[in-house]
Coordinates of C-alpha atoms and ligand atoms in Angstrom, one line a residue:
Chain A
M1 CA 29.8 -14.3 -17.0
R2 CA 27.1 -11.6 -16.4
L3 CA 24.5 -12.0 -13.7
S4 CA 21.8 -12.1 -16.5
E5 CA 23.2 -15.3 -18.0
L6 CA 23.4 -17.1 -14.8
P7 CA 20.8 -20.0 -14.7
K8 CA 18.0 -20.1 -12.3
G9 CA 19.1 -21.5 -9.0
A10 CA 22.8 -21.7 -9.7
A11 CA 24.9 -20.1 -7.2
A12 CA 27.6 -17.7 -8.1
V13 CA 30.0 -14.8 -6.6
V14 CA 29.8 -11.4 -7.4
D15 CA 33.3 -10.2 -9.2
R16 CA 32.3 -6.6 -9.9
V17 CA 29.6 -4.1 -11.3
D18 CA 30.7 -2.5 -14.5
D19 CA 29.3 1.1 -15.5
A20 CA 27.2 1.2 -18.6
H21 CA 28.3 4.6 -19.2
D22 CA 30.0 7.6 -17.1
A23 CA 28.4 8.6 -13.9
D24 CA 26.2 5.5 -13.9
L25 CA 23.7 5.8 -11.1
I26 CA 22.0 2.4 -11.7
A27 CA 25.5 0.7 -11.3
Q28 CA 26.4 2.7 -8.1
R29 CA 22.9 1.8 -6.6
L30 CA 23.7 -1.8 -7.3
R31 CA 27.0 -1.4 -5.5
D32 CA 25.3 0.3 -2.5
L33 CA 22.8 -2.7 -2.4
G34 CA 25.7 -5.0 -1.7
F35 CA 26.6 -6.3 -5.5
V36 CA 30.1 -6.0 -4.3
E37 CA 33.2 -8.4 -4.8
G38 CA 32.9 -11.8 -3.0
E39 CA 29.2 -11.6 -2.2
P40 CA 27.4 -14.9 -3.1
V41 CA 24.2 -14.4 -5.2
R42 CA 21.8 -16.5 -6.6
V43 CA 18.8 -16.1 -9.1
V44 CA 15.8 -17.4 -7.3
A45 CA 13.2 -16.4 -10.0
L46 CA 12.6 -15.1 -13.3
G47 CA 9.8 -13.2 -14.5
P48 CA 7.0 -14.6 -16.5
L49 CA 7.6 -12.8 -19.8
G50 CA 11.1 -13.2 -21.7
A51 CA 12.5 -14.2 -18.3
D52 CA 12.5 -10.5 -17.1
P53 CA 13.1 -9.2 -14.5
L54 CA 15.1 -11.6 -12.6
L55 CA 14.6 -12.1 -8.8
V56 CA 18.4 -11.9 -7.4
Q57 CA 19.0 -13.2 -3.7
I58 CA 22.1 -11.6 -2.2
G59 CA 22.7 -12.3 1.6
S60 CA 19.2 -12.6 2.7
T61 CA 17.7 -9.8 0.5
R62 CA 15.8 -10.1 -2.5
F63 CA 16.0 -7.7 -5.6
A64 CA 14.2 -7.5 -8.5
L65 CA 16.4 -6.6 -11.1
R66 CA 15.9 -5.8 -15.0
R67 CA 18.0 -7.9 -17.4
S68 CA 19.9 -4.6 -18.8
E69 CA 20.5 -3.8 -14.8
A70 CA 21.6 -7.7 -14.1
A71 CA 24.0 -7.3 -17.2
R72 CA 26.0 -4.8 -15.4
I73 CA 27.1 -7.6 -12.7
S74 CA 29.8 -9.9 -13.5
V75 CA 29.8 -13.0 -11.7
C76 CA 31.9 -16.0 -11.2
V77 CA 30.3 -19.6 -11.0
E78 CA 31.4 -21.1 -7.7
T79 CA 31.5 -24.7 -8.8
A80 CA 31.2 -26.7 -11.8
P81 CA 27.4 -27.6 -12.3
Chain B
M1 CA 11.7 24.8 21.7
S2 CA 12.6 24.2 25.4
A3 CA 16.2 23.2 26.2
A4 CA 15.3 19.9 27.6
S5 CA 13.8 18.6 24.1
L6 CA 15.7 16.5 22.1
R7 CA 15.1 16.1 18.2
I8 CA 15.8 12.5 17.1
A9 CA 15.6 11.2 13.7
L10 CA 14.7 7.6 12.7
V11 CA 16.6 6.7 9.5
G12 CA 17.6 3.6 8.0
N13 CA 16.9 1.3 4.7
P14 CA 13.4 0.7 3.5
N15 CA 11.1 -1.6 5.0
C16 CA 13.0 -2.0 8.6
G17 CA 10.1 -0.8 10.6
K18 CA 11.0 2.8 11.2
T19 CA 7.6 3.8 11.1
A20 CA 6.4 0.9 13.3
L21 CA 8.9 2.2 15.8
F22 CA 7.9 5.6 15.3
N23 CA 4.2 4.8 15.9
Q24 CA 5.3 2.8 18.8
L25 CA 7.3 5.8 20.5
T26 CA 4.6 8.6 19.9
G27 CA 1.5 6.5 19.8
G28 CA 1.1 8.2 16.3
R29 CA -0.8 6.3 13.4
Q30 CA 1.5 6.4 10.4
K31 CA 1.3 4.0 7.6
V32 CA 3.0 0.9 8.0
A33 CA 3.1 -1.6 5.4
N34 CA 5.5 -4.5 4.0
Y35 CA 7.1 -3.1 1.2
A36 CA 10.1 -0.7 0.6
G37 CA 9.1 3.1 0.0
V38 CA 6.1 3.2 2.3
T39 CA 7.0 6.4 4.0
I40 CA 7.6 9.6 1.4
E41 CA 7.4 12.3 3.8
R42 CA 9.1 13.3 7.1
K43 CA 6.7 13.0 9.8
E44 CA 7.1 14.4 13.1
G45 CA 6.0 13.5 16.7
R46 CA 6.2 14.1 20.2
F47 CA 7.0 11.7 23.1
T48 CA 7.6 12.4 26.6
A49 CA 10.1 10.0 28.3
P50 CA 9.8 8.5 31.5
S51 CA 12.6 11.3 33.0
G52 CA 9.7 14.0 31.8
R53 CA 12.0 15.0 28.9
V54 CA 10.4 15.9 25.7
L55 CA 11.6 14.1 22.8
Q56 CA 10.7 15.1 19.1
I57 CA 11.0 12.1 16.9
L58 CA 11.2 12.4 13.1
D59 CA 10.1 9.6 10.9
L60 CA 12.1 9.8 7.4
P61 CA 11.7 7.9 4.3
G62 CA 13.7 4.5 4.1
T63 CA 16.9 5.1 2.0
Y64 CA 19.8 2.5 0.8
S65 CA 22.4 5.1 0.7
F66 CA 23.1 8.7 0.7
D67 CA 23.4 8.9 -2.8
A68 CA 19.7 9.6 -3.2
T69 CA 18.0 8.6 -6.4
S70 CA 14.4 9.3 -5.7
P71 CA 12.7 12.0 -4.0
D72 CA 11.7 10.5 -1.0
E73 CA 15.4 9.3 -0.3
Q74 CA 16.3 12.9 -0.9
I75 CA 14.3 14.2 2.2
T76 CA 15.9 12.0 4.4
R77 CA 19.4 13.0 3.2
D78 CA 18.2 16.9 3.2
V79 CA 17.3 16.5 6.9
L80 CA 20.2 14.6 8.1
E81 CA 22.7 17.3 6.4
G82 CA 20.4 19.9 7.8
N83 CA 19.5 21.2 4.3
Y84 CA 15.7 20.6 4.7
P85 CA 14.4 24.1 4.9
G86 CA 13.0 25.1 8.4
E87 CA 14.4 22.0 9.7
A88 CA 17.4 21.8 12.0
V89 CA 20.0 18.9 12.3
P90 CA 18.7 16.4 14.6
D91 CA 20.3 16.1 18.0
L92 CA 20.5 12.4 17.8
I93 CA 20.1 9.9 14.8
V94 CA 18.6 6.6 15.7
C95 CA 19.6 4.3 12.9
V96 CA 17.1 1.4 12.5
A97 CA 18.3 -2.1 11.1
D98 CA 16.5 -4.8 10.1
A99 CA 18.1 -7.9 12.2
T100 CA 17.5 -10.4 9.8
N101 CA 18.9 -8.6 7.1
L102 CA 22.1 -6.9 8.4
R103 CA 24.3 -7.5 5.5
L104 CA 22.5 -5.1 3.8
H105 CA 21.4 -2.6 6.7
L106 CA 24.7 -2.2 8.3
R107 CA 26.4 -0.7 5.2
F108 CA 23.9 1.9 5.7
V109 CA 24.6 2.2 9.3
L110 CA 28.2 2.8 8.9
E111 CA 27.6 5.3 6.3
V112 CA 25.4 7.3 8.5
K113 CA 28.2 6.7 11.1
R114 CA 30.6 8.8 9.0
L115 CA 28.5 12.0 9.1
G116 CA 30.1 11.8 12.9
R117 CA 26.7 12.8 14.6
P118 CA 25.5 10.9 17.9
M119 CA 23.7 8.1 16.9
V120 CA 22.1 4.9 18.5
L121 CA 21.6 1.6 16.7
A122 CA 18.2 -0.1 17.0
L123 CA 18.2 -4.0 16.0
N124 CA 14.8 -4.2 14.9
M125 CA 12.8 -7.1 14.2
M126 CA 14.7 -9.2 16.8
D127 CA 11.4 -11.6 17.2
A128 CA 11.9 -12.5 13.4
A129 CA 15.6 -13.1 14.0
R130 CA 15.4 -15.4 17.1
R131 CA 12.7 -17.2 15.1
R132 CA 15.2 -17.7 12.2
G133 CA 17.6 -19.0 15.0
M134 CA 20.2 -16.1 14.6
V135 CA 22.3 -14.9 17.6
I136 CA 23.5 -11.4 17.5
D137 CA 26.5 -10.4 19.9
V138 CA 25.1 -7.2 20.9
D139 CA 28.1 -6.3 23.0
E140 CA 30.5 -7.0 20.6
L141 CA 28.7 -5.0 17.8
Q142 CA 28.4 -2.1 20.2
R143 CA 32.2 -2.2 20.7
R144 CA 33.2 -2.9 17.0
L145 CA 30.6 0.2 16.0
G146 CA 31.2 2.5 18.9
M147 CA 27.9 3.6 19.5
P148 CA 25.0 1.9 21.5
V149 CA 22.9 -0.7 20.2
V150 CA 19.7 -1.7 21.5
E151 CA 17.1 -4.7 20.5
T152 CA 13.7 -3.7 19.6
V153 CA 10.6 -5.3 18.3
A154 CA 8.4 -2.5 17.1
V155 CA 5.2 -4.4 16.4
K156 CA 5.2 -5.6 20.1
R157 CA 3.7 -3.8 22.6
G158 CA 6.5 -2.6 24.9
G159 CA 9.1 -3.7 22.2
A160 CA 10.9 -0.4 22.2
Q161 CA 11.5 -0.2 25.8
A162 CA 15.4 -0.6 25.4
L163 CA 15.6 2.2 22.9
I164 CA 13.2 4.7 24.9
A165 CA 15.5 3.9 27.8
R166 CA 18.8 4.4 25.9
V167 CA 17.5 7.8 24.3
D168 CA 16.2 9.0 27.6
G169 CA 19.6 9.0 28.8
E170 CA 22.9 10.9 28.0
V171 CA 23.4 11.5 24.3
P172 CA 26.0 9.3 23.1
T173 CA 29.3 11.0 22.0
A174 CA 29.8 11.1 18.0
A175 CA 32.7 9.1 16.3
P176 CA 34.7 11.6 14.1
A177 CA 33.1 12.5 10.8
Q178 CA 34.8 11.0 7.8
P179 CA 34.9 11.7 4.1
D180 CA 32.8 10.1 1.7
D181 CA 34.5 9.1 -1.4
A182 CA 34.4 6.2 -4.1
A183 CA 37.2 4.3 -2.4
S184 CA 35.8 4.6 1.2
R185 CA 32.7 3.2 0.0
A186 CA 34.0 -0.1 -1.4
D187 CA 35.3 -0.2 2.1
L188 CA 32.0 -0.1 3.7
H189 CA 31.4 -3.5 2.4
V190 CA 34.9 -5.0 4.2
Q191 CA 33.8 -3.5 7.3
V192 CA 30.1 -5.0 7.1
R193 CA 31.7 -8.3 6.3
Q194 CA 34.3 -8.2 9.1
L195 CA 31.4 -6.9 11.5
L196 CA 29.1 -9.8 10.6
A197 CA 31.7 -12.4 10.9
A198 CA 32.5 -11.3 14.5
T199 CA 28.9 -10.7 15.9
V200 CA 26.4 -12.9 14.0
T201 CA 25.8 -16.3 13.6
M202 CA 23.2 -17.1 11.2
P203 CA 22.0 -20.8 10.5
R204 CA 20.2 -20.2 7.3
Q205 CA 19.9 -17.2 4.9
T206 CA 16.2 -17.2 4.5
A207 CA 13.1 -18.7 6.2
A208 CA 12.4 -22.0 4.4
V209 CA 8.4 -21.0 4.4
D210 CA 9.5 -18.0 2.4
D211 CA 11.1 -19.8 -0.1
A212 CA 8.6 -22.3 -0.6
L213 CA 5.9 -19.6 -1.0
D214 CA 8.0 -17.8 -3.6
R215 CA 8.4 -20.9 -5.6
W216 CA 4.7 -20.7 -6.1
A217 CA 4.0 -17.2 -5.9
L218 CA 6.5 -16.2 -8.4
H219 CA 5.9 -19.2 -10.6
P220 CA 5.8 -17.7 -14.3
V221 CA 2.6 -19.7 -14.9
F222 CA 1.1 -20.3 -11.3
G223 CA 2.3 -16.8 -10.0
L224 CA 0.3 -15.3 -12.7
A225 CA -2.6 -17.4 -12.0
I226 CA -2.6 -16.8 -8.3
L227 CA -2.3 -12.9 -8.9
A228 CA -5.6 -13.2 -11.2
V229 CA -7.4 -15.0 -8.7
V230 CA -6.3 -12.7 -5.9
M231 CA -7.1 -9.5 -7.7
F232 CA -10.5 -11.3 -8.7
L233 CA -11.2 -12.1 -5.3
V234 CA -10.6 -8.9 -3.8
F235 CA -12.6 -6.9 -6.3
Q236 CA -15.3 -9.5 -6.1
A237 CA -15.5 -9.3 -2.4
V238 CA -16.0 -5.7 -2.4
Y239 CA -19.3 -6.3 -3.7
A240 CA -20.1 -9.7 -2.2
A241 CA -19.4 -8.5 1.0
G242 CA -20.4 -4.8 0.8
K243 CA -23.7 -5.0 -0.8
P244 CA -25.8 -6.8 1.9
M245 CA -24.5 -3.9 4.2
T246 CA -25.3 -1.5 1.8
D247 CA -28.8 -2.8 1.3
A248 CA -29.1 -2.7 5.4
I249 CA -28.0 0.8 5.4
G250 CA -30.2 2.0 2.6
N251 CA -33.1 0.3 3.9
G252 CA -32.5 1.5 7.5
F253 CA -32.3 5.1 6.4
G254 CA -35.5 5.0 4.2
W255 CA -37.2 3.4 7.1
L256 CA -35.9 5.9 9.4
G257 CA -36.8 8.8 7.1
E258 CA -40.4 7.6 6.7
H259 CA -40.9 7.2 10.3
L260 CA -39.7 10.7 11.1
A261 CA -41.7 11.9 8.2
S262 CA -45.1 10.6 9.2
G263 CA -45.1 13.0 12.1
L264 CA -44.5 16.1 9.8
P265 CA -46.8 17.9 7.5
E266 CA -46.8 17.0 3.9
G267 CA -44.8 19.6 2.2
P268 CA -41.2 20.8 1.3
L269 CA -40.0 20.2 4.6
Q270 CA -41.2 16.7 4.6
S271 CA -39.8 16.0 1.4
L272 CA -36.7 17.6 2.4
V273 CA -36.4 15.2 5.3
V274 CA -37.3 12.1 3.1
K275 CA -35.8 12.6 -0.1
G276 CA -33.0 14.7 0.8
L277 CA -31.8 14.0 4.0
F278 CA -32.5 10.4 4.4
G279 CA -32.5 9.4 1.2
G280 CA -29.4 11.1 0.4
L281 CA -27.5 9.9 3.5
G282 CA -28.6 6.4 2.9
T283 CA -27.1 6.2 -0.7
V284 CA -24.0 8.0 0.2
I285 CA -23.4 6.2 3.5
G286 CA -24.5 3.1 1.8
F287 CA -21.2 2.8 -0.2
L288 CA -19.3 3.0 3.3
P289 CA -19.1 -1.1 3.6
E290 CA -17.8 -1.1 -0.1
I291 CA -14.9 1.4 0.9
L292 CA -14.4 -0.4 3.9
V293 CA -13.9 -3.9 2.2
L294 CA -11.6 -2.6 -0.2
F295 CA -9.4 -0.8 2.5
F296 CA -9.5 -4.1 4.3
F297 CA -8.4 -6.2 1.2
I298 CA -5.7 -3.6 0.3
L299 CA -4.3 -3.4 3.6
V300 CA -4.0 -7.3 4.0
L301 CA -2.0 -7.4 0.7
E302 CA 0.2 -4.6 2.0
E303 CA 1.1 -6.3 5.2
S304 CA 1.4 -9.7 3.7
G305 CA 4.2 -8.7 1.4
Y306 CA 2.5 -9.9 -1.8
L307 CA 2.7 -6.6 -3.2
P308 CA 6.3 -6.4 -4.4
R309 CA 5.9 -9.8 -5.8
A310 CA 3.0 -9.0 -7.6
A311 CA 5.0 -6.0 -8.8
F312 CA 7.7 -8.4 -9.9
L313 CA 5.3 -10.6 -12.1
L314 CA 3.9 -7.6 -13.8
D315 CA 6.9 -5.6 -14.6
R316 CA 7.3 -6.9 -18.0
M317 CA 3.6 -6.3 -18.9
M318 CA 3.7 -2.9 -17.2
L319 CA 6.7 -2.1 -19.5
S320 CA 4.8 -2.6 -22.4
V321 CA 2.4 0.1 -21.8
G322 CA 5.2 2.4 -20.5
L323 CA 4.9 2.1 -16.9
T324 CA 7.0 -0.5 -14.7
G325 CA 6.3 -2.9 -12.1
R326 CA 6.8 -0.5 -9.4
S327 CA 3.6 1.4 -10.7
F328 CA 1.7 -1.6 -9.4
I329 CA 1.7 -0.5 -5.9
P330 CA 0.6 2.9 -6.3
L331 CA -2.1 2.1 -9.0
L332 CA -3.6 -0.7 -6.7
S333 CA -3.5 1.7 -3.8
S334 CA -5.4 4.2 -6.2
F335 CA -8.4 2.0 -6.2
A336 CA -8.7 3.1 -2.6
C337 CA -7.7 6.7 -3.0
A338 CA -5.9 8.1 -5.7
I339 CA -4.3 10.8 -3.6
P340 CA -2.0 8.6 -1.6
G341 CA -1.5 6.6 -4.5
I342 CA 0.2 9.7 -6.3
M343 CA 2.2 10.2 -3.3
G344 CA 3.2 6.9 -3.1
T345 CA 5.0 7.1 -6.6
R346 CA 7.6 9.3 -4.7
S347 CA 9.7 6.2 -4.3
I348 CA 9.8 5.3 -8.2
Q349 CA 13.4 6.3 -9.2
D350 CA 13.3 7.1 -12.7
P351 CA 11.4 10.6 -13.4
R352 CA 9.6 9.4 -16.3
D353 CA 8.1 6.2 -14.7
R354 CA 7.1 8.4 -11.9
L355 CA 5.3 11.0 -14.1
T356 CA 3.3 8.4 -16.1
T357 CA 2.5 6.6 -13.0
I358 CA 1.3 10.0 -11.6
L359 CA -1.0 10.7 -14.8
V360 CA -2.3 7.0 -14.8
A361 CA -3.2 7.0 -10.9
P362 CA -6.1 9.1 -11.2
L363 CA -7.8 7.2 -13.9
M364 CA -8.1 4.3 -11.4
T365 CA -11.5 4.2 -10.0
C366 CA -11.1 5.1 -6.4
S367 CA -14.0 3.8 -4.2
A368 CA -15.2 7.1 -3.0
R369 CA -16.3 7.9 -6.8
L370 CA -18.8 5.1 -7.0
P371 CA -21.5 7.3 -5.6
V372 CA -20.7 10.0 -8.0
Y373 CA -20.7 7.4 -10.9
A374 CA -24.3 6.4 -9.6
L375 CA -25.4 10.0 -9.8
L376 CA -23.8 10.7 -13.2
I377 CA -25.3 7.5 -14.6
G378 CA -28.8 8.8 -13.4
A379 CA -28.3 12.4 -14.7
F380 CA -26.9 11.6 -18.1
I381 CA -27.8 8.3 -19.1
P382 CA -31.1 8.6 -21.2
M383 CA -34.0 6.9 -19.6
H384 CA -35.6 5.7 -22.6
S385 CA -34.0 3.7 -25.1
S386 CA -35.3 3.3 -28.4
R387 CA -33.3 0.0 -29.0
Q388 CA -34.4 -1.8 -26.2
R389 CA -37.3 -2.2 -23.9
R390 CA -36.1 -0.7 -20.5
T391 CA -37.6 -2.6 -17.9
C392 CA -36.8 0.0 -15.3
I393 CA -34.8 3.0 -14.5
A394 CA -31.9 3.9 -12.2
D395 CA -32.0 7.1 -10.3
G396 CA -29.2 6.4 -8.0
A397 CA -30.0 8.7 -5.0
A398 CA -33.5 9.9 -4.6
L399 CA -37.0 8.1 -3.9
V400 CA -38.7 8.6 -7.2
P401 CA -42.6 8.9 -7.4
Y402 CA -44.3 6.0 -8.9
A403 CA -45.6 7.9 -12.0
Q404 CA -42.2 9.7 -12.5
A405 CA -40.7 6.2 -12.3
A406 CA -43.4 4.4 -14.6
R407 CA -43.3 7.2 -17.3
H408 CA -39.6 6.3 -17.8
C409 CA -39.8 2.6 -17.9
D410 CA -41.7 0.4 -20.2
R411 CA -41.9 -2.1 -17.6
L412 CA -41.9 -2.0 -13.9
V413 CA -40.8 -4.9 -11.9
G414 CA -41.0 -5.2 -7.9
A415 CA -41.8 -7.9 -5.3
H416 CA -44.6 -6.1 -3.8
Q417 CA -47.7 -6.8 -6.0
H418 CA -50.2 -4.9 -4.2
L419 CA -48.4 -1.7 -3.6
L420 CA -47.4 -1.5 -7.1
E421 CA -51.0 -2.2 -8.4
A422 CA -52.5 0.0 -6.0
A423 CA -50.2 2.9 -7.4
H424 CA -50.6 2.0 -10.8
R425 CA -54.5 2.5 -10.6
R426 CA -54.2 5.6 -8.6
D427 CA -51.6 7.4 -10.6
P428 CA -53.4 8.1 -14.1
R429 CA -50.0 9.6 -15.6
A430 CA -48.3 6.1 -15.3
D431 CA -50.2 5.0 -18.3
G432 CA -48.3 3.0 -20.7
A433 CA -45.9 1.4 -18.5
D434 CA -46.5 -2.3 -18.1
V435 CA -46.2 -3.5 -14.5
V436 CA -45.0 -7.0 -14.0
Y437 CA -44.5 -8.5 -10.6
F438 CA -42.5 -10.9 -9.1
Q439 CA -42.3 -12.1 -5.5
L440 CA -39.7 -13.1 -3.2
P441 CA -40.5 -14.8 -0.1
G442 CA -41.2 -12.3 2.7
A443 CA -38.6 -9.8 0.8
A444 CA -39.0 -6.3 1.2
A445 CA -37.0 -5.4 -2.0
G446 CA -37.2 -7.5 -5.1
R447 CA -34.0 -8.4 -7.1
H448 CA -34.8 -8.1 -11.0
P449 CA -33.3 -11.2 -12.9
A450 CA -31.3 -8.0 -14.7
G451 CA -29.7 -7.4 -11.5
D452 CA -31.4 -4.3 -10.8
R453 CA -33.3 -3.5 -7.8
I454 CA -36.5 -1.9 -6.8
Q455 CA -37.8 -0.7 -3.7
L456 CA -41.2 0.1 -3.0
R457 CA -42.1 2.3 0.1
R458 CA -45.4 3.3 1.2
L459 CA -44.9 7.1 1.9
P460 CA -47.3 9.3 3.9
G461 CA -50.5 9.7 2.4
S462 CA -50.2 6.4 0.9
R463 CA -48.3 7.5 -2.1
V464 CA -45.8 5.0 -3.1
A465 CA -42.1 5.8 -4.1
I466 CA -39.9 3.5 -5.9
H467 CA -36.5 3.6 -5.0
L468 CA -34.2 2.2 -7.5
R469 CA -30.7 1.9 -7.2
A470 CA -29.1 0.3 -10.0
V471 CA -29.2 0.8 -13.9
G472 CA -31.8 -1.6 -14.9
L473 CA -31.5 -2.6 -18.7
Ligands
GTP501 N1 8.1 -9.3 12.9 C1 8.3 -7.8 12.9 N2 7.9 -7.1 11.9 C2 8.0 -5.9 12.0 C3 8.8 -5.1 13.2 N3 8.7 -3.9 12.9 C4 8.1 -3.7 11.6 N4 8.0 -4.7 11.3 C5 7.0 -5.2 9.9 O1 7.9 -4.7 8.8 C6 7.2 -4.0 7.8 C7 7.7 -2.5 7.6 O2 7.4 -1.8 8.6 P1 7.4 -0.1 8.4 O3 7.3 0.5 9.8 O4 6.5 0.4 7.3 O5 9.0 0.1 7.8 P2 9.5 1.3 7.4 O6 10.9 1.4 7.9 O7 9.0 2.6 7.8 O8 9.5 1.5 5.9 P3 9.6 2.7 4.6 O9 8.7 3.6 5.2 O10 9.3 1.9 3.4 O11 11.1 3.2 4.7 C8 5.8 -3.8 8.2 O12 5.2 -5.0 7.7 C9 5.9 -4.2 9.8 O13 4.6 -4.7 10.1 C10 9.3 -6.1 14.0 O14 9.9 -5.7 15.1 N5 9.0 -7.4 14.2
MG502 MG1 7.9 4.1 7.0

């Protein structure tokens, strides 16, 4: 499942970040920000128009990610809802 | 540079308090605010340690990693690598980390450590960490990281004592440099997790208050409503709070000018003093309260942490006009002054977004432009309007003699009936203007219902001057 598809409030764990193209700086930046395997993530809030951007919490940090950026992150939902 | 002076660079993730620490150490006044990307340039300060040694402290823009993607991060990287023109490699790196957010910040600490340079870790925001009930085993962290670790509270007086004591001592020995490649990068996260597990106990991830506030502040409907109200109040308050002070300043200078001028003989000198010096000063300084009030509110917004949230809410809308949510902060600060606004765009990563924001920022009305607008309106907007009766004119800057004012108006309104009447009778050139009075109890200045303002002043030689400040329609 992609992070961009994760419903608001649901807890998940990062699986990996996929490069959208070669030398994907955004994907690299996401990894630097801590989107790496095993990190718990949660979508805290959604932007008012078109549910974009997403406010994503990883650890105790919150980052606003555009949908296209969040789509690079693949996550596993921890428990069945 | 004396042999005794030590060059220290402050580095760390954005918004961890590097600049607050820099100000605390050097007594500097660099800008501190609660969002990432405040510092966008290297800043240098000096500080004499208790031992008498001179320390040169370098404040640098925050960066998430050495893979610099924005120009401000590039500066930090260049300085640390010794590639910054005219800048020697720092003798000691003080890596600042937000103690409430070690998961993110420790990764950068490890990245810096690989440079193999002497470094000290400053765990900043220890006050906030304690409030959240976090317990950090500093000794263990120190041992595992292999570098000295000190606790600091950059916003409290004396909160950097431990750091001062540490950097004043012996320069710690550096760990050997390590190569930087993709595989070892992934490894950093593993190390961070191990470090955290061994040294930090954290009862909960975020403060409950923050969560509750964000539920409202970032709500798709209420969030936008709150944003609209906040912006409305800020700009409304600029005039509501600034206007009375502006009036007081204008009146004060007018009064001062008259009193000084009464001792001078009528002529060019008197006119220079009354109209030029005091009239002009009164008008220009009269805008100071508005500017100060605006700066105050922008400061409150910056320190509250609301700005990144507003940027989040507005991102999609800004996108539709070719900007990004990140442009919001520089654009808002451009209302105070466009220059720091433009410089602030350095933290926008995308070069296209950065350029568009730079091009738009000067179009925001910076507060210092208000007097200029007033002047230009006075100079270029024709006094007579064929379509409507003009109740009065705007002059913006100077005291206008009655006849001149009256010739430009169809109607003159004012509070001081006897002054207007006397002037009207005395000044035959003013024929044709219709004089209307209204009385405000005890007021020296009248406020016309249309919102313009006229001030009547008795000038030496019993001429009457009319000081008009706003455009009347
Ligand atoms: N509670 C608390 N707040 C702090 C402390 N140090 C800094 N702050 C606050 O943290 C925010 C960021 O501080 P800055 O000094 O601007 O951070 P910076 O690291 O220079 O940020 P950039 O220039 O964007 O990289 C401000 O709102 C400070 O008031 C601290 O020790 N305790
Ligand atoms: Mg700073």
